[in-house]
CSV table of N, CA and C in Angstrom, one decimal:
chain,number,residue,atom,x,y,z
A,218,MET,N,22.7,-5.8,-3.0
A,218,MET,CA,21.8,-5.6,-1.9
A,218,MET,C,21.5,-7.0,-1.3
A,219,LEU,N,21.4,-7.0,0.0
A,219,LEU,CA,21.1,-8.2,0.8
A,219,LEU,C,19.8,-8.9,0.3
A,220,TRP,N,18.7,-8.1,0.2
A,220,TRP,CA,17.4,-8.5,-0.1
A,220,TRP,C,16.8,-7.5,-1.1
A,221,THR,N,16.1,-7.9,-2.1
A,221,THR,CA,15.4,-6.9,-3.0
A,221,THR,C,14.1,-6.6,-2.3
A,222,THR,N,13.5,-5.5,-2.7
A,222,THR,CA,12.2,-5.1,-2.1
A,222,THR,C,11.1,-6.1,-2.5
A,223,GLU,N,11.3,-6.7,-3.7
A,223,GLU,CA,10.3,-7.7,-4.1
A,223,GLU,C,10.4,-8.9,-3.2
A,224,GLN,N,11.6,-9.3,-2.8
A,224,GLN,CA,11.7,-10.5,-1.9
A,224,GLN,C,11.1,-10.1,-0.5
A,225,LEU,N,11.4,-8.9,0.0
A,225,LEU,CA,10.9,-8.5,1.3
A,225,LEU,C,9.4,-8.4,1.3
A,226,LYS,N,8.8,-7.9,0.2
A,226,LYS,CA,7.4,-7.8,0.1
A,226,LYS,C,6.6,-9.1,0.2
A,227,GLU,N,7.3,-10.2,0.0
A,227,GLU,CA,6.7,-11.5,0.1
A,227,GLU,C,6.6,-12.0,1.5
A,228,ILE,N,7.3,-11.3,2.4
A,228,ILE,CA,7.3,-11.6,3.8
A,228,ILE,C,6.2,-10.8,4.5
A,229,ASN,N,5.3,-11.4,5.2
A,229,ASN,CA,4.1,-10.8,5.8
A,229,ASN,C,4.4,-9.5,6.6
A,230,GLU,N,5.5,-9.5,7.4
A,230,GLU,CA,5.8,-8.3,8.2
A,230,GLU,C,6.1,-7.1,7.4
A,231,PHE,N,6.5,-7.3,6.1
A,231,PHE,CA,7.0,-6.1,5.3
A,231,PHE,C,6.0,-5.7,4.2
A,232,LYS,N,4.9,-6.4,4.1
A,232,LYS,CA,4.0,-6.2,2.9
A,232,LYS,C,3.4,-4.7,2.9
A,233,ASN,N,3.2,-4.1,4.0
A,233,ASN,CA,2.6,-2.8,4.0
A,233,ASN,C,3.6,-1.7,4.2
A,234,ILE,N,4.9,-2.0,4.1
A,234,ILE,CA,5.9,-1.0,4.2
A,234,ILE,C,6.3,-0.5,2.8
A,235,PRO,N,6.4,0.8,2.6
A,235,PRO,CA,6.7,1.4,1.3
A,235,PRO,C,8.1,0.8,0.8
A,236,GLU,N,8.2,0.6,-0.5
A,236,GLU,CA,9.4,0.0,-1.1
A,236,GLU,C,10.6,0.9,-0.8
A,237,GLU,N,10.4,2.2,-0.9
A,237,GLU,CA,11.6,3.1,-0.7
A,237,GLU,C,12.1,3.0,0.8
A,238,THR,N,11.2,2.8,1.7
A,238,THR,CA,11.6,2.6,3.1
A,238,THR,C,12.4,1.3,3.3
A,239,LEU,N,11.9,0.3,2.7
A,239,LEU,CA,12.6,-1.0,2.8
A,239,LEU,C,13.9,-1.0,2.1
A,240,LYS,N,14.0,-0.3,1.0
A,240,LYS,CA,15.3,-0.2,0.3
A,240,LYS,C,16.3,0.6,1.1
A,241,LEU,N,15.9,1.7,1.6
A,241,LEU,CA,16.7,2.5,2.4
A,241,LEU,C,17.2,1.8,3.7
A,242,LYS,N,16.3,1.2,4.4
A,242,LYS,CA,16.7,0.5,5.6
A,242,LYS,C,17.6,-0.7,5.3
A,243,MET,N,17.3,-1.5,4.3
A,243,MET,CA,18.2,-2.6,4.0
A,243,MET,C,19.5,-2.2,3.5
A,244,SER,N,19.6,-1.1,2.8
A,244,SER,CA,20.9,-0.5,2.4
A,244,SER,C,21.7,-0.1,3.6
A,245,ALA,N,21.1,0.5,4.6
A,245,ALA,CA,21.7,0.9,5.8
A,245,ALA,C,22.2,-0.3,6.6
A,246,ILE,N,21.4,-1.3,6.7
A,246,ILE,CA,21.8,-2.5,7.4
A,246,ILE,C,23.0,-3.2,6.7
A,247,GLU,N,23.0,-3.3,5.3
A,247,GLU,CA,24.1,-3.8,4.6
A,247,GLU,C,25.4,-3.0,4.9
A,248,SER,N,25.3,-1.7,4.9
A,248,SER,CA,26.4,-0.9,5.1
A,248,SER,C,26.9,-1.1,6.6
A,249,SER,N,26.0,-1.2,7.5
A,249,SER,CA,26.4,-1.5,8.9
A,249,SER,C,27.2,-2.8,9.1
A,250,ILE,N,26.6,-3.9,8.4
A,250,ILE,CA,27.3,-5.2,8.5
A,250,ILE,C,28.7,-5.2,7.9
A,251,ARG,N,28.8,-4.6,6.7
A,251,ARG,CA,30.1,-4.5,6.1
A,251,ARG,C,31.1,-3.7,6.9
A,252,ARG,N,30.6,-2.6,7.4
A,252,ARG,CA,31.5,-1.7,8.2
A,252,ARG,C,31.9,-2.4,9.5
A,253,TYR,N,31.0,-2.9,10.2
A,253,TYR,CA,31.3,-3.5,11.5
A,253,TYR,C,32.2,-4.7,11.4
A,254,THR,N,31.9,-5.6,10.4
A,254,THR,CA,32.7,-6.8,10.3
A,254,THR,C,34.0,-6.6,9.6
A,255,ASN,N,34.2,-5.4,8.9
A,255,ASN,CA,35.3,-5.1,8.1
A,255,ASN,C,35.5,-6.1,7.0
A,256,ASN,N,34.4,-6.6,6.5
A,256,ASN,CA,34.3,-7.7,5.5
A,256,ASN,C,33.5,-7.2,4.4
A,257,ASN,N,34.0,-7.2,3.2
A,257,ASN,CA,33.2,-6.8,2.0
A,257,ASN,C,32.5,-7.9,1.3
A,258,PHE,N,32.7,-9.1,1.8
A,258,PHE,CA,32.0,-10.3,1.2
A,258,PHE,C,32.2,-10.4,-0.3
A,259,GLN,N,33.4,-10.1,-0.7
A,259,GLN,CA,33.7,-10.2,-2.2
A,259,GLN,C,34.2,-11.6,-2.5
A,260,ASN,N,33.7,-12.1,-3.6
A,260,ASN,CA,34.1,-13.3,-4.2
A,260,ASN,C,35.2,-12.9,-5.3
A,261,THR,N,36.5,-12.9,-4.8
A,261,THR,CA,37.5,-12.4,-5.7
A,261,THR,C,37.8,-13.3,-6.9
A,262,LYS,N,37.2,-14.4,-6.9
A,262,LYS,CA,37.4,-15.3,-8.1
A,262,LYS,C,36.4,-14.9,-9.2
A,263,VAL,N,35.4,-14.0,-8.9
A,263,VAL,CA,34.5,-13.6,-9.9
A,263,VAL,C,34.6,-12.1,-10.0
A,264,ARG,N,35.5,-11.7,-10.9
A,264,ARG,CA,35.7,-10.3,-11.1
A,264,ARG,C,36.2,-10.0,-12.5
A,265,PHE,N,36.1,-8.7,-12.9
A,265,PHE,CA,36.6,-8.3,-14.2
A,265,PHE,C,36.9,-6.8,-14.2
A,266,GLU,N,37.7,-6.4,-15.2
A,266,GLU,CA,38.1,-5.0,-15.3
A,266,GLU,C,37.4,-4.4,-16.5
A,267,CYS,N,37.0,-3.2,-16.5
A,267,CYS,CA,36.3,-2.6,-17.6
A,267,CYS,C,36.2,-1.1,-17.6
A,268,LYS,N,35.7,-0.5,-18.7
A,268,LYS,CA,35.4,0.9,-18.8
A,268,LYS,C,33.9,1.0,-18.4
A,269,SER,N,33.5,2.3,-18.1
A,269,SER,CA,32.1,2.5,-17.8
A,269,SER,C,31.7,3.8,-18.3
A,270,ARG,N,30.3,3.9,-18.5
A,270,ARG,CA,29.7,5.1,-18.9
A,270,ARG,C,28.2,4.9,-18.7
A,271,GLU,N,27.5,6.0,-18.3
A,271,GLU,CA,26.1,5.9,-17.9
A,271,GLU,C,25.8,4.8,-16.9
A,272,ASN,N,25.0,3.8,-17.3
A,272,ASN,CA,24.8,2.7,-16.4
A,272,ASN,C,25.4,1.4,-16.9
A,273,VAL,N,26.4,1.5,-17.8
A,273,VAL,CA,27.0,0.4,-18.5
A,273,VAL,C,28.4,0.1,-18.1
A,274,LEU,N,28.7,-1.2,-17.8
A,274,LEU,CA,30.1,-1.6,-17.6
A,274,LEU,C,30.4,-2.4,-18.9
A,275,PHE,N,31.4,-2.0,-19.6
A,275,PHE,CA,31.7,-2.6,-20.9
A,275,PHE,C,32.5,-3.9,-20.8
A,276,SER,N,31.9,-4.8,-20.1
A,276,SER,CA,32.5,-6.2,-20.1
A,276,SER,C,31.5,-7.0,-19.2
A,277,TYR,N,31.8,-8.2,-19.0
A,277,TYR,CA,30.9,-9.1,-18.1
A,277,TYR,C,31.7,-10.3,-17.7
A,278,ASN,N,31.1,-11.1,-16.8
A,278,ASN,CA,31.6,-12.3,-16.3
A,278,ASN,C,30.5,-13.3,-16.3
A,279,ASP,N,30.7,-14.5,-16.8
A,279,ASP,CA,29.7,-15.5,-16.9
A,279,ASP,C,29.1,-15.9,-15.5
A,280,ASN,N,29.8,-15.6,-14.5
A,280,ASN,CA,29.4,-16.0,-13.1
A,280,ASN,C,28.5,-14.9,-12.4
A,281,ILE,N,28.4,-13.8,-13.1
A,281,ILE,CA,27.5,-12.7,-12.6
A,281,ILE,C,26.2,-12.7,-13.4
A,282,LYS,N,25.1,-12.7,-12.6
A,282,LYS,CA,23.8,-12.8,-13.2
A,282,LYS,C,23.0,-11.6,-12.8
A,283,ILE,N,21.8,-11.4,-13.5
A,283,ILE,CA,20.9,-10.3,-13.2
A,283,ILE,C,20.4,-10.5,-11.8
A,284,GLY,N,20.4,-9.4,-11.1
A,284,GLY,CA,20.0,-9.4,-9.7
A,284,GLY,C,21.2,-9.5,-8.7
A,285,ASP,N,22.4,-9.9,-9.2
A,285,ASP,CA,23.5,-10.0,-8.3
A,285,ASP,C,24.0,-8.6,-7.9
A,286,THR,N,24.6,-8.6,-6.7
A,286,THR,CA,25.3,-7.4,-6.2
A,286,THR,C,26.7,-7.4,-6.6
A,287,ILE,N,27.2,-6.3,-7.1
A,287,ILE,CA,28.6,-6.2,-7.5
A,287,ILE,C,29.2,-5.0,-6.8
A,288,GLU,N,30.5,-5.0,-6.6
A,288,GLU,CA,31.2,-3.9,-6.0
A,288,GLU,C,32.2,-3.4,-7.0
A,289,ILE,N,32.2,-2.1,-7.3
A,289,ILE,CA,33.2,-1.4,-8.1
A,289,ILE,C,34.2,-0.8,-7.2
A,290,SER,N,35.5,-1.1,-7.5
A,290,SER,CA,36.6,-0.5,-6.7
A,290,SER,C,37.7,-0.1,-7.6
A,291,GLN,N,38.7,0.6,-7.1
A,291,GLN,CA,39.8,1.1,-7.8
A,291,GLN,C,39.4,2.0,-9.0
A,292,SER,N,38.2,2.6,-8.9
A,292,SER,CA,37.7,3.5,-9.9
A,292,SER,C,37.9,4.9,-9.4
A,293,VAL,N,38.0,5.8,-10.4
A,293,VAL,CA,38.2,7.2,-10.0
A,293,VAL,C,36.9,7.7,-9.3
A,294,SER,N,35.7,7.4,-9.7
A,294,SER,CA,34.5,7.9,-9.1
A,294,SER,C,33.3,7.0,-9.0
A,295,ASN,N,33.5,5.7,-9.3
A,295,ASN,CA,32.4,4.8,-9.3
A,295,ASN,C,32.4,3.8,-8.1
A,296,ASN,N,33.3,3.9,-7.2
A,296,ASN,CA,33.4,2.9,-6.1
A,296,ASN,C,32.1,2.8,-5.4
A,297,GLY,N,31.7,1.6,-5.1
A,297,GLY,CA,30.5,1.3,-4.4
A,297,GLY,C,29.8,0.1,-4.8
A,298,LEU,N,28.6,-0.1,-4.3
A,298,LEU,CA,27.8,-1.3,-4.5
A,298,LEU,C,26.7,-1.0,-5.6
A,299,TYR,N,26.5,-2.0,-6.5
A,299,TYR,CA,25.5,-1.8,-7.5
A,299,TYR,C,24.8,-3.2,-7.7
A,300,VAL,N,23.6,-3.1,-8.3
A,300,VAL,CA,22.8,-4.3,-8.6
A,300,VAL,C,22.8,-4.5,-10.1
A,301,VAL,N,23.1,-5.7,-10.6
A,301,VAL,CA,23.0,-5.9,-12.0
A,301,VAL,C,21.6,-6.0,-12.5
A,302,THR,N,21.2,-5.1,-13.5
A,302,THR,CA,19.9,-5.1,-14.0
A,302,THR,C,19.7,-5.8,-15.3
A,303,ASP,N,20.8,-6.0,-16.1
A,303,ASP,CA,20.8,-6.6,-17.4
A,303,ASP,C,22.2,-7.0,-17.8
A,304,ILE,N,22.3,-8.0,-18.6
A,304,ILE,CA,23.5,-8.4,-19.3
A,304,ILE,C,23.2,-8.6,-20.7
A,305,LYS,N,23.8,-7.8,-21.6
A,305,LYS,CA,23.5,-8.1,-23.1
A,305,LYS,C,24.7,-7.5,-23.9
A,306,ASP,N,24.9,-8.1,-25.0
A,306,ASP,CA,26.0,-7.7,-25.9
A,306,ASP,C,27.3,-7.6,-25.2
A,307,ARG,N,27.5,-8.6,-24.3
A,307,ARG,CA,28.8,-8.7,-23.6
A,307,ARG,C,29.1,-7.4,-22.7
A,308,ASN,N,28.0,-6.8,-22.3
A,308,ASN,CA,28.0,-5.6,-21.4
A,308,ASN,C,27.2,-5.9,-20.1
A,309,THR,N,27.5,-5.3,-19.0
A,309,THR,CA,26.8,-5.4,-17.8
A,309,THR,C,26.1,-4.1,-17.5
A,310,TYR,N,24.8,-4.1,-17.2
A,310,TYR,CA,24.0,-2.9,-16.9
A,310,TYR,C,23.7,-2.9,-15.4
A,311,VAL,N,23.8,-1.7,-14.7
A,311,VAL,CA,23.6,-1.7,-13.3
A,311,VAL,C,22.5,-0.7,-13.0
A,312,ASP,N,22.1,-0.7,-11.7
A,312,ASP,CA,20.9,0.1,-11.3
A,312,ASP,C,21.1,1.6,-11.0
A,313,SER,N,22.3,2.1,-11.2
A,313,SER,CA,22.6,3.5,-11.0
A,313,SER,C,23.5,4.1,-12.1
A,314,GLN,N,23.5,5.4,-12.2
A,314,GLN,CA,24.4,6.0,-13.1
A,314,GLN,C,25.9,5.9,-12.7
A,315,LEU,N,26.7,5.7,-13.7
A,315,LEU,CA,28.2,5.6,-13.5
A,315,LEU,C,28.8,6.7,-14.2
A,316,SER,N,29.9,7.1,-13.7
A,316,SER,CA,30.8,8.1,-14.3
A,316,SER,C,31.5,7.4,-15.4
A,317,GLU,N,31.9,8.2,-16.4
A,317,GLU,CA,32.7,7.6,-17.5
A,317,GLU,C,34.2,7.5,-17.0
A,318,ASN,N,34.6,6.2,-16.9
A,318,ASN,CA,36.0,5.9,-16.4
A,318,ASN,C,36.6,4.9,-17.3
A,319,GLU,N,37.9,5.0,-17.4
A,319,GLU,CA,38.6,4.0,-18.3
A,319,GLU,C,38.9,2.7,-17.5
A,320,TYR,N,38.9,2.8,-16.2
A,320,TYR,CA,39.2,1.6,-15.4
A,320,TYR,C,38.2,1.5,-14.2
A,321,ASN,N,37.6,0.3,-14.1
A,321,ASN,CA,36.8,-0.1,-12.9
A,321,ASN,C,37.1,-1.6,-12.6
A,322,LEU,N,37.4,-1.9,-11.4
A,322,LEU,CA,37.5,-3.3,-11.0
A,322,LEU,C,36.2,-3.7,-10.4
A,323,VAL,N,35.5,-4.7,-11.0
A,323,VAL,CA,34.2,-5.2,-10.7
A,323,VAL,C,34.3,-6.6,-10.0
A,324,THR,N,33.7,-6.7,-8.8
A,324,THR,CA,33.8,-8.0,-8.1
A,324,THR,C,32.4,-8.3,-7.6
A,325,LYS,N,32.1,-9.6,-7.7
A,325,LYS,CA,30.8,-10.1,-7.2
A,325,LYS,C,30.7,-10.2,-5.7
A,326,ILE,N,29.6,-9.7,-5.1
A,326,ILE,CA,29.4,-9.8,-3.7
A,326,ILE,C,28.5,-11.0,-3.4
A,327,GLU,N,28.9,-11.8,-2.4
A,327,GLU,CA,28.1,-13.0,-2.0
A,327,GLU,C,28.0,-13.0,-0.5
A,328,TYR,N,26.8,-13.0,0.0
A,328,TYR,CA,26.5,-13.0,1.4
A,328,TYR,C,26.1,-14.4,1.8
A,329,PRO,N,26.7,-15.0,2.9
A,329,PRO,CA,26.4,-16.3,3.4
A,329,PRO,C,24.9,-16.3,3.9
A,330,PRO,N,24.3,-17.5,4.0
A,330,PRO,CA,22.9,-17.5,4.4
A,330,PRO,C,22.7,-16.9,5.8
A,331,ASP,N,23.6,-17.1,6.8
A,331,ASP,CA,23.4,-16.6,8.1
A,331,ASP,C,23.4,-15.0,8.1
A,332,ILE,N,24.2,-14.4,7.2
A,332,ILE,CA,24.2,-13.0,7.1
A,332,ILE,C,22.9,-12.5,6.6
A,333,LEU,N,22.3,-13.2,5.6
A,333,LEU,CA,21.0,-12.9,5.0
A,333,LEU,C,19.9,-13.0,6.1
A,334,ASP,N,20.0,-14.1,6.8
A,334,ASP,CA,19.0,-14.3,7.9
A,334,ASP,C,19.1,-13.2,9.0
A,335,GLY,N,20.3,-13.0,9.4
A,335,GLY,CA,20.6,-12.0,10.4
A,335,GLY,C,20.2,-10.6,10.0
A,336,SER,N,20.3,-10.3,8.7
A,336,SER,CA,19.9,-9.0,8.2
A,336,SER,C,18.4,-8.8,8.3
A,337,LEU,N,17.6,-9.9,8.1
A,337,LEU,CA,16.2,-9.9,8.3
A,337,LEU,C,15.8,-9.6,9.7
A,338,SER,N,16.5,-10.2,10.6
A,338,SER,CA,16.3,-10.0,12.1
A,338,SER,C,16.5,-8.5,12.4
A,339,MET,N,17.6,-8.0,11.8
A,339,MET,CA,17.9,-6.6,12.1
A,339,MET,C,16.8,-5.7,11.5
A,340,LEU,N,16.3,-6.0,10.3
A,340,LEU,CA,15.2,-5.2,9.7
A,340,LEU,C,13.9,-5.3,10.6
A,341,LYS,N,13.6,-6.5,11.0
A,341,LYS,CA,12.4,-6.7,11.8
A,341,LYS,C,12.5,-5.9,13.1
A,342,TRP,N,13.7,-6.0,13.8
A,342,TRP,CA,13.9,-5.3,15.0
A,342,TRP,C,13.8,-3.8,14.8
A,343,ASN,N,14.4,-3.3,13.7
A,343,ASN,CA,14.4,-1.8,13.4
A,343,ASN,C,13.0,-1.3,13.2
A,344,LEU,N,12.2,-2.1,12.5
A,344,LEU,CA,10.8,-1.7,12.2
A,344,LEU,C,9.9,-1.8,13.4
A,345,ASN,N,10.1,-2.7,14.3
A,345,ASN,CA,9.3,-3.0,15.4
A,345,ASN,C,9.7,-2.2,16.7
A,346,ASN,N,11.0,-1.9,16.8
A,346,ASN,CA,11.5,-1.4,18.1
A,346,ASN,C,12.2,-0.1,18.0
A,347,ALA,N,12.5,0.4,16.9
A,347,ALA,CA,13.3,1.7,16.8
A,347,ALA,C,12.7,2.8,17.5
A,348,GLU,N,11.3,2.9,17.5
A,348,GLU,CA,10.6,4.0,18.2
A,348,GLU,C,10.6,3.9,19.7
A,349,LYS,N,11.0,2.7,20.2
A,349,LYS,CA,11.0,2.5,21.6
A,349,LYS,C,12.4,2.7,22.3
A,350,ILE,N,13.4,3.1,21.5
A,350,ILE,CA,14.7,3.3,22.0
A,350,ILE,C,14.6,4.5,23.0
A,351,GLY,N,15.3,4.3,24.1
A,351,GLY,CA,15.3,5.3,25.1
A,351,GLY,C,14.2,5.0,26.2
A,352,ILE,N,13.3,4.2,26.0
A,352,ILE,CA,12.3,3.8,27.0
A,352,ILE,C,12.7,2.5,27.7
A,353,GLU,N,13.1,2.6,28.9
A,353,GLU,CA,13.5,1.4,29.6
A,353,GLU,C,12.3,0.8,30.4
A,354,SER,N,11.4,1.6,30.8
A,354,SER,CA,10.3,1.0,31.5
A,354,SER,C,9.0,1.8,31.2
A,355,GLU,N,7.9,1.2,31.1
A,355,GLU,CA,6.6,1.8,30.8
A,355,GLU,C,5.5,1.2,31.6
A,356,SER,N,4.7,2.0,32.3
A,356,SER,CA,3.5,1.4,33.0
A,356,SER,C,2.3,2.2,32.6
A,357,LEU,N,1.2,1.4,32.4
A,357,LEU,CA,-0.1,2.0,32.1
A,357,LEU,C,-1.1,1.2,32.9
A,358,SER,N,-1.7,1.9,33.9
A,358,SER,CA,-2.6,1.2,34.8
A,358,SER,C,-1.9,0.0,35.5
A,359,ARG,N,-2.4,-1.2,35.3
A,359,ARG,CA,-1.8,-2.4,35.9
A,359,ARG,C,-0.9,-3.1,34.9
A,360,HIS,N,-0.6,-2.5,33.8
A,360,HIS,CA,0.2,-3.2,32.8
A,360,HIS,C,1.6,-2.5,32.8
A,361,SER,N,2.7,-3.3,32.9
A,361,SER,CA,4.0,-2.8,33.0
A,361,SER,C,4.9,-3.5,32.0
A,362,VAL,N,5.7,-2.7,31.3
A,362,VAL,CA,6.6,-3.2,30.3
A,362,VAL,C,8.0,-2.6,30.5
A,363,THR,N,9.0,-3.5,30.4
A,363,THR,CA,10.4,-3.0,30.5
A,363,THR,C,11.1,-3.4,29.2
A,364,TYR,N,11.6,-2.4,28.5
A,364,TYR,CA,12.3,-2.6,27.2
A,364,TYR,C,13.8,-2.8,27.5
A,365,PHE,N,14.4,-3.3,26.4
A,365,PHE,CA,15.8,-3.5,26.4
A,365,PHE,C,16.7,-2.3,26.7
A,366,ASN,N,17.6,-2.4,27.6
A,366,ASN,CA,18.5,-1.3,27.9
A,366,ASN,C,19.5,-1.1,26.7
A,367,MET,N,19.5,0.1,26.1
A,367,MET,CA,20.3,0.3,24.9
A,367,MET,C,21.5,1.1,25.1
A,368,ASP,N,22.3,0.7,26.1
A,368,ASP,CA,23.6,1.4,26.3
A,368,ASP,C,24.7,0.7,25.5
A,369,LYS,N,25.9,1.2,25.4
A,369,LYS,CA,26.9,0.7,24.5
A,369,LYS,C,27.4,-0.7,24.9
A,370,THR,N,27.1,-1.2,26.1
A,370,THR,CA,27.5,-2.6,26.4
A,370,THR,C,26.5,-3.6,25.9
A,371,ASN,N,25.3,-3.2,25.5
A,371,ASN,CA,24.3,-4.1,25.1
A,371,ASN,C,24.0,-4.0,23.6
A,372,THR,N,24.7,-3.1,22.9
A,372,THR,CA,24.3,-2.9,21.5
A,372,THR,C,25.6,-3.0,20.5
A,373,VAL,N,25.3,-3.3,19.3
A,373,VAL,CA,26.3,-3.2,18.2
A,373,VAL,C,25.6,-2.5,17.1
A,374,SER,N,26.2,-1.4,16.7
A,374,SER,CA,25.7,-0.5,15.6
A,374,SER,C,24.2,-0.2,15.8
A,375,GLY,N,23.8,0.0,17.0
A,375,GLY,CA,22.5,0.5,17.3
A,375,GLY,C,21.5,-0.7,17.4
A,376,TYR,N,21.9,-1.9,17.3
A,376,TYR,CA,21.0,-3.1,17.4
A,376,TYR,C,21.4,-3.9,18.7
A,377,PRO,N,20.4,-4.6,19.3
A,377,PRO,CA,20.8,-5.4,20.5
A,377,PRO,C,21.8,-6.5,20.2
A,378,ILE,N,22.7,-6.6,21.0
A,378,ILE,CA,23.8,-7.6,20.8
A,378,ILE,C,23.3,-9.0,20.7
A,379,SER,N,22.1,-9.3,21.2
A,379,SER,CA,21.5,-10.6,21.1
A,379,SER,C,21.1,-11.0,19.7
A,380,ILE,N,20.9,-10.1,18.8
A,380,ILE,CA,20.5,-10.5,17.5
A,380,ILE,C,21.7,-10.3,16.5
A,381,MET,N,22.9,-10.0,17.1
A,381,MET,CA,24.1,-9.7,16.3
A,381,MET,C,25.1,-10.8,16.3
A,382,GLY,N,24.8,-12.0,16.9
A,382,GLY,CA,25.8,-13.1,17.0
A,382,GLY,C,26.2,-13.6,15.6
A,383,PHE,N,25.4,-13.4,14.6
A,383,PHE,CA,25.8,-13.9,13.3
A,383,PHE,C,27.0,-13.2,12.7
A,384,PHE,N,27.4,-12.1,13.2
A,384,PHE,CA,28.6,-11.3,12.8
A,384,PHE,C,29.9,-12.1,13.0
A,385,THR,N,30.0,-12.7,14.2
A,385,THR,CA,31.3,-13.2,14.7
A,385,THR,C,32.1,-14.0,13.7
A,386,PRO,N,31.6,-15.0,13.0
A,386,PRO,CA,32.5,-15.7,12.1
A,386,PRO,C,33.0,-14.9,10.9
A,387,TYR,N,32.4,-13.8,10.7
A,387,TYR,CA,32.8,-13.0,9.5
A,387,TYR,C,33.6,-11.8,9.8
A,388,MET,N,34.0,-11.6,11.1
A,388,MET,CA,34.8,-10.5,11.5
A,388,MET,C,36.2,-10.6,10.9
A,389,ARG,N,36.7,-9.5,10.4
A,389,ARG,CA,38.1,-9.4,9.8
A,389,ARG,C,38.8,-8.3,10.6
A,390,ALA,N,40.1,-8.5,10.8
A,390,ALA,CA,40.9,-7.6,11.5
A,390,ALA,C,41.0,-6.3,10.6
A,391,LYS,N,41.0,-5.2,11.3
A,391,LYS,CA,41.1,-3.9,10.6
A,391,LYS,C,42.6,-3.7,10.4
A,392,THR,N,42.9,-3.3,9.1
A,392,THR,CA,44.3,-3.1,8.8
A,392,THR,C,44.6,-1.6,8.7
C-alpha cells in the first residue's frame, strides 16, 4: 500500500476520516496509478519463490521488512498486492488469506517519493472535490464559484490533469 492508515491519520486533513474509508480510497488510488502508468513498481532484485497457505508464505527475503508491500504473481490464485505483517521462522506473513499453492513468485514493491506525494494529492482532491464533480458554476447571492471542468481532455483516471504530472516519468509502454 502506498500509505498505511496510521501514516495518513498523522496528517491533519485525514484525522477524522474512518480508517476503512482511507484504506479503500488509497487502494483505489494505488490501483489507478499502477493501471494508468502500466508500471507495477516492482523491485525485481528483491524477490523469492515459495509455497503458500492461509496467510503464510513459506520463505522470506532479507530485504523485505514488516510493513512492505509485496506482489504475488505467477500463482494459480494468489496474484495481487499484500502487506507484510510479520516475518518469523523464515516465513513471511501477510495481511490477507492466501490459497494453498505450491508456487508463488513474490516481489517487493517500491514507490518513488514523487509517486507517494502525488498519491496524497490525489487523496486530498478526492476527499475535498469528489462531490463537486459535474458542477461547473455555482452562484449564491453575490458569491460565485466556478469549478474545474471535468471532461476527458482535462482529467486522468477521474482526477484533474494538473495534479497528475508526477505520472509521466513512470509511464511504460503497453505490450
